[in-house]
Short mmCIF file of C-alpha atoms in Angstrom, two decimals:
data_model
loop_
_atom_site.label_atom_id
_atom_site.label_comp_id
_atom_site.label_asym_id
_atom_site.label_seq_id
_atom_site.Cartn_x
_atom_site.Cartn_y
_atom_site.Cartn_z
CA UNK A 131 -0.13 -0.20 -0.09
CA UNK A 132 2.71 2.06 0.58
CA UNK A 133 4.52 1.97 -2.72
CA UNK A 134 0.68 2.97 -4.13
CA UNK A 135 1.04 6.14 -2.32
CA UNK A 136 4.24 6.79 -3.53
CA UNK A 137 3.66 6.18 -7.14
CA UNK A 138 0.57 8.62 -6.61
CA UNK A 139 2.41 10.92 -5.15
CA UNK A 140 5.18 11.03 -7.92
CA UNK A 141 2.33 11.63 -10.27
CA UNK A 142 0.82 14.41 -8.50
CA UNK A 143 4.00 16.39 -8.64
CA UNK A 144 4.83 15.24 -12.21
CA UNK A 145 1.37 16.70 -12.95
CA UNK A 146 1.81 20.26 -10.86
CA UNK A 147 5.29 20.45 -12.01
CA UNK A 148 3.95 20.60 -15.49
CA UNK A 149 1.25 22.82 -15.00
CA UNK A 150 3.90 24.88 -13.18
CA UNK A 151 5.38 25.63 -16.52
CA UNK A 152 2.82 27.35 -18.57
CA UNK A 153 1.14 29.22 -15.46
CA UNK A 154 3.53 32.19 -15.62
CA UNK A 155 1.66 32.96 -19.04
CA UNK A 156 -1.98 31.13 -19.48
CA UNK A 157 -2.91 32.54 -15.71
CA UNK A 158 -1.59 35.73 -15.89
CA UNK A 159 -3.41 38.42 -14.75
CA UNK A 160 -2.71 41.09 -17.63
CA UNK A 161 -3.26 38.44 -20.98
CA UNK A 162 -6.52 39.13 -21.09
CA UNK A 163 -6.77 43.11 -21.19
CA UNK A 164 -3.70 42.50 -23.70
CA UNK A 165 -5.99 40.90 -26.34
CA UNK A 166 -8.74 43.36 -25.50
CA UNK A 167 -6.37 46.11 -26.34
CA UNK A 168 -5.12 45.01 -29.36
CA UNK A 169 -7.83 43.68 -31.11
CA UNK A 170 -9.86 47.07 -30.51
CA UNK A 171 -6.62 48.66 -31.78
CA UNK A 172 -6.29 46.61 -35.20
CA UNK A 173 -9.47 46.18 -35.98
CA UNK A 174 -9.67 50.18 -35.85
CA UNK A 175 -6.39 50.39 -37.94
CA UNK A 176 -8.04 47.88 -40.42
CA UNK A 177 -11.44 49.71 -40.57
CA UNK A 178 -8.84 52.73 -41.85
CA UNK A 179 -7.34 50.69 -44.51
CA UNK A 180 -8.19 51.02 -48.07
CA UNK A 181 -8.28 47.15 -48.83
CA UNK A 182 -10.67 44.64 -50.50
CA UNK A 183 -12.75 42.47 -49.09
CA UNK A 184 -11.17 39.17 -49.92
CA UNK A 185 -8.01 40.32 -48.00
CA UNK A 186 -9.69 42.02 -45.04
CA UNK A 187 -11.54 38.33 -44.70
CA UNK A 188 -7.97 37.26 -44.56
CA UNK A 189 -6.54 39.76 -42.32
CA UNK A 190 -9.57 38.96 -39.71
CA UNK A 191 -9.55 35.49 -39.85
CA UNK A 192 -5.84 35.59 -39.05
CA UNK A 193 -6.40 38.41 -36.30
CA UNK A 194 -7.10 35.63 -33.29
CA UNK A 195 -3.78 33.80 -33.43
CA UNK A 196 -1.39 37.25 -33.99
CA UNK A 197 -3.30 38.99 -31.06
CA UNK A 198 -2.67 35.67 -29.04
CA UNK A 199 1.09 35.43 -30.43
CA UNK A 200 1.69 39.63 -29.52
CA UNK A 201 0.60 39.06 -26.25
CA UNK A 202 1.98 36.17 -25.24
CA UNK A 203 5.57 37.35 -26.78
CA UNK A 204 4.74 40.61 -24.74
CA UNK A 205 4.55 39.25 -21.30
CA UNK A 206 7.41 36.95 -22.17
CA UNK A 207 9.57 40.07 -23.04
CA UNK A 208 8.74 41.85 -20.09
CA UNK A 209 10.19 39.73 -18.00
CA UNK A 210 13.72 40.71 -19.05
CA UNK A 211 13.11 44.29 -21.45
CA UNK A 212 14.31 46.93 -20.23
CA UNK A 213 11.12 48.95 -20.48
CA UNK A 214 8.16 48.95 -18.85
CA UNK A 215 4.92 46.84 -20.62
CA UNK A 216 2.10 48.70 -20.31
CA UNK A 217 -1.01 46.34 -20.66
CA UNK A 218 -3.83 47.76 -20.57
CA UNK A 219 -2.97 49.97 -23.26
CA UNK A 220 -0.82 47.72 -25.40
CA UNK A 221 2.24 49.30 -25.02
CA UNK A 222 5.66 49.69 -24.15
CA UNK A 223 7.14 52.58 -21.78
CA UNK A 224 9.87 54.29 -20.98
CA UNK A 225 11.64 58.19 -20.52
CA UNK A 226 11.58 59.70 -23.68
CA UNK A 227 14.94 61.73 -25.40
CA UNK A 228 14.42 65.29 -25.32
CA UNK A 229 15.63 64.65 -29.31
CA UNK A 230 14.98 61.85 -31.68
CA UNK A 231 17.81 59.41 -31.18
CA UNK A 232 20.15 58.87 -34.75
CA UNK A 233 23.54 57.14 -35.06
CA UNK A 234 26.18 57.31 -32.78
CA UNK A 235 29.12 56.12 -34.92
CA UNK A 236 30.21 56.80 -38.20
CA UNK A 237 28.89 55.75 -41.52
CA UNK A 238 32.28 53.37 -41.69
CA UNK A 239 31.04 51.93 -38.50
CA UNK A 240 27.76 51.25 -39.12
CA UNK A 241 28.65 49.55 -42.52
CA UNK A 242 30.98 47.27 -41.00
CA UNK A 243 28.49 46.07 -38.40
CA UNK A 244 25.67 45.62 -40.76
CA UNK A 245 28.25 43.55 -43.15
CA UNK A 246 29.13 40.95 -40.19
CA UNK A 247 25.54 40.62 -38.48
CA UNK A 248 22.69 41.57 -40.93
CA UNK A 249 20.91 38.26 -41.71
CA UNK A 250 16.86 37.32 -41.91
CA UNK A 251 14.79 37.94 -39.69
CA UNK A 252 16.72 40.47 -38.10
CA UNK A 253 14.62 43.28 -36.15
CA UNK A 254 16.06 47.04 -37.34
CA UNK A 255 15.23 50.50 -36.36
CA UNK A 256 14.37 53.23 -39.37
CA UNK A 257 14.19 56.35 -38.59
CA UNK A 258 11.27 58.27 -40.38
CA UNK A 259 12.12 62.32 -40.77
CA UNK A 260 9.81 64.64 -42.80
CA UNK A 261 9.10 68.78 -41.84
CA UNK A 262 6.48 67.64 -39.57
CA UNK A 263 7.53 65.44 -37.19
CA UNK A 264 10.16 62.57 -36.41
CA UNK A 265 10.24 59.05 -35.32
CA UNK A 266 11.66 55.49 -35.26
CA UNK A 267 10.05 52.73 -36.67
CA UNK A 268 10.79 48.91 -36.75
CA UNK A 269 11.29 46.58 -39.47
CA UNK A 270 12.90 43.07 -40.22
CA UNK A 271 15.40 41.90 -42.83
CA UNK A 272 14.13 39.68 -45.40
CA UNK A 273 17.11 39.52 -47.94
CA UNK A 274 21.00 40.29 -47.83
CA UNK A 275 22.44 41.24 -50.74
CA UNK A 276 26.36 41.09 -49.46
CA UNK A 277 27.71 41.57 -53.23
CA UNK A 278 26.30 45.54 -53.03
CA UNK A 279 26.64 45.98 -49.45
CA UNK A 280 22.83 46.04 -48.97
CA UNK A 281 19.73 44.64 -47.14
CA UNK A 282 16.24 44.98 -47.89
CA UNK A 283 13.75 45.24 -45.49
CA UNK A 284 9.76 43.85 -45.22
CA UNK A 285 8.14 46.77 -45.17
CA UNK A 286 10.68 49.73 -46.18
CA UNK A 287 12.75 48.50 -48.75
CA UNK A 288 16.13 48.80 -50.09
CA UNK A 289 18.91 49.74 -47.78
CA UNK A 290 23.07 50.19 -47.71
CA UNK A 291 24.40 49.08 -45.23
CA UNK A 292 25.51 52.63 -44.43
CA UNK A 293 22.09 53.33 -43.92
CA UNK A 294 20.64 55.21 -47.24
CA UNK A 295 17.51 54.23 -49.01
CA UNK A 296 15.15 54.87 -51.38
CA UNK A 297 13.01 57.53 -49.85
CA UNK A 298 15.76 60.63 -48.51
CA UNK A 299 13.17 60.35 -45.15
CA UNK A 300 14.28 56.99 -43.90
CA UNK A 301 17.45 56.08 -42.86
CA UNK A 302 18.37 52.47 -41.96
CA UNK A 303 19.95 53.13 -38.19
CA UNK A 304 22.25 50.89 -35.89
CA UNK A 305 20.42 49.25 -33.33
CA UNK A 306 21.28 50.73 -29.99
CA UNK A 307 19.41 50.75 -26.62
CA UNK A 308 18.87 54.40 -26.93
CA UNK A 309 17.39 53.92 -30.44
CA UNK A 310 15.01 50.77 -29.68
CA UNK A 311 13.86 52.46 -26.96
CA UNK A 312 12.76 54.92 -28.90
CA UNK A 313 11.32 52.69 -31.57
CA UNK A 314 9.82 49.98 -28.98
CA UNK A 315 7.64 52.66 -26.96
CA UNK A 316 6.41 54.94 -30.43
CA UNK A 317 8.36 57.98 -29.05
CA UNK A 318 8.00 61.06 -31.43
CA UNK A 319 9.17 64.27 -31.93
CA UNK A 320 8.42 67.72 -34.13
CA UNK A 321 9.90 70.72 -33.87
CA UNK A 322 9.45 72.33 -30.82
CA UNK A 323 10.24 68.78 -29.02
CA UNK A 324 8.96 65.99 -27.75
CA UNK A 325 5.34 64.80 -28.79
CA UNK A 326 2.54 62.53 -27.95
CA UNK A 327 3.99 58.79 -28.77
CA UNK A 328 2.38 57.13 -31.76
CA UNK A 329 0.62 53.58 -31.20
CA UNK A 330 2.73 50.52 -32.52
CA UNK A 331 1.06 48.21 -34.77
CA UNK A 332 0.29 44.44 -33.83
CA UNK A 333 3.25 43.60 -36.39
CA UNK A 334 5.79 45.70 -35.00
CA UNK A 335 4.43 44.55 -31.26
CA UNK A 336 5.80 40.70 -32.59
CA UNK A 337 9.05 42.62 -33.20
CA UNK A 338 9.58 44.27 -29.87
CA UNK A 339 8.77 40.86 -28.49
CA UNK A 340 11.83 39.06 -30.48
CA UNK A 341 14.50 41.65 -29.35
CA UNK A 342 17.62 40.60 -27.63
CA UNK A 343 18.59 43.49 -25.54
CA UNK A 344 21.68 42.28 -24.72
CA UNK A 345 23.53 42.66 -28.36
CA UNK A 346 20.66 43.33 -30.57
CA UNK A 347 22.42 40.75 -32.84
CA UNK A 348 19.96 38.06 -32.95
CA UNK A 349 15.91 37.83 -33.43
CA UNK A 350 14.84 35.88 -30.40
CA UNK A 351 11.80 33.56 -31.22
CA UNK A 352 7.99 34.06 -29.49
CA UNK A 353 7.32 30.35 -27.51
CA UNK A 354 3.60 29.86 -28.42
#
């Protein structure tokens, strides 16, 4: 009889340990708020886009997957990110610099960095500057052209390793903590100084969740 109790106790401990693996995320008190905020935000953004009905249906069909993925990824990232996660608004918070960050080194040093570290899936910052405002957006590399020393970003197109793009409004930057903080928090500036942050898209929040804040040289995977 004693052996039977021992077997039951072992099974109970095993079940409890398996449950504990998923408890920090699955039972996180902020998961519902995050999902709700992401749904609301994305539906508003979709309503403002001029897209055909078939594309809209596909996006709506995939929305639950990406919302859950972004919410779980954000909660995981919050465990090691230097930023503060605002679950109610599905946003990242940090002190805003007085001016929009830019490259800290020379064009040659940035060129050398991308020559060594450019890789598919790597998350990178792009400075967007117009006469009205400045901000930094997140994008990811989907092609590396080593022959011509350039990278292609998923949304922003081609950039040389030193940062020049097809549009004069866009500049690829070498990622640093200061620059990536501004990008993740949606910080913006105009000629007078700091203005209200912009709202990150669902896609950008997914990219934030993959950042390795120690070096920005690899993209981390989001556990599902």
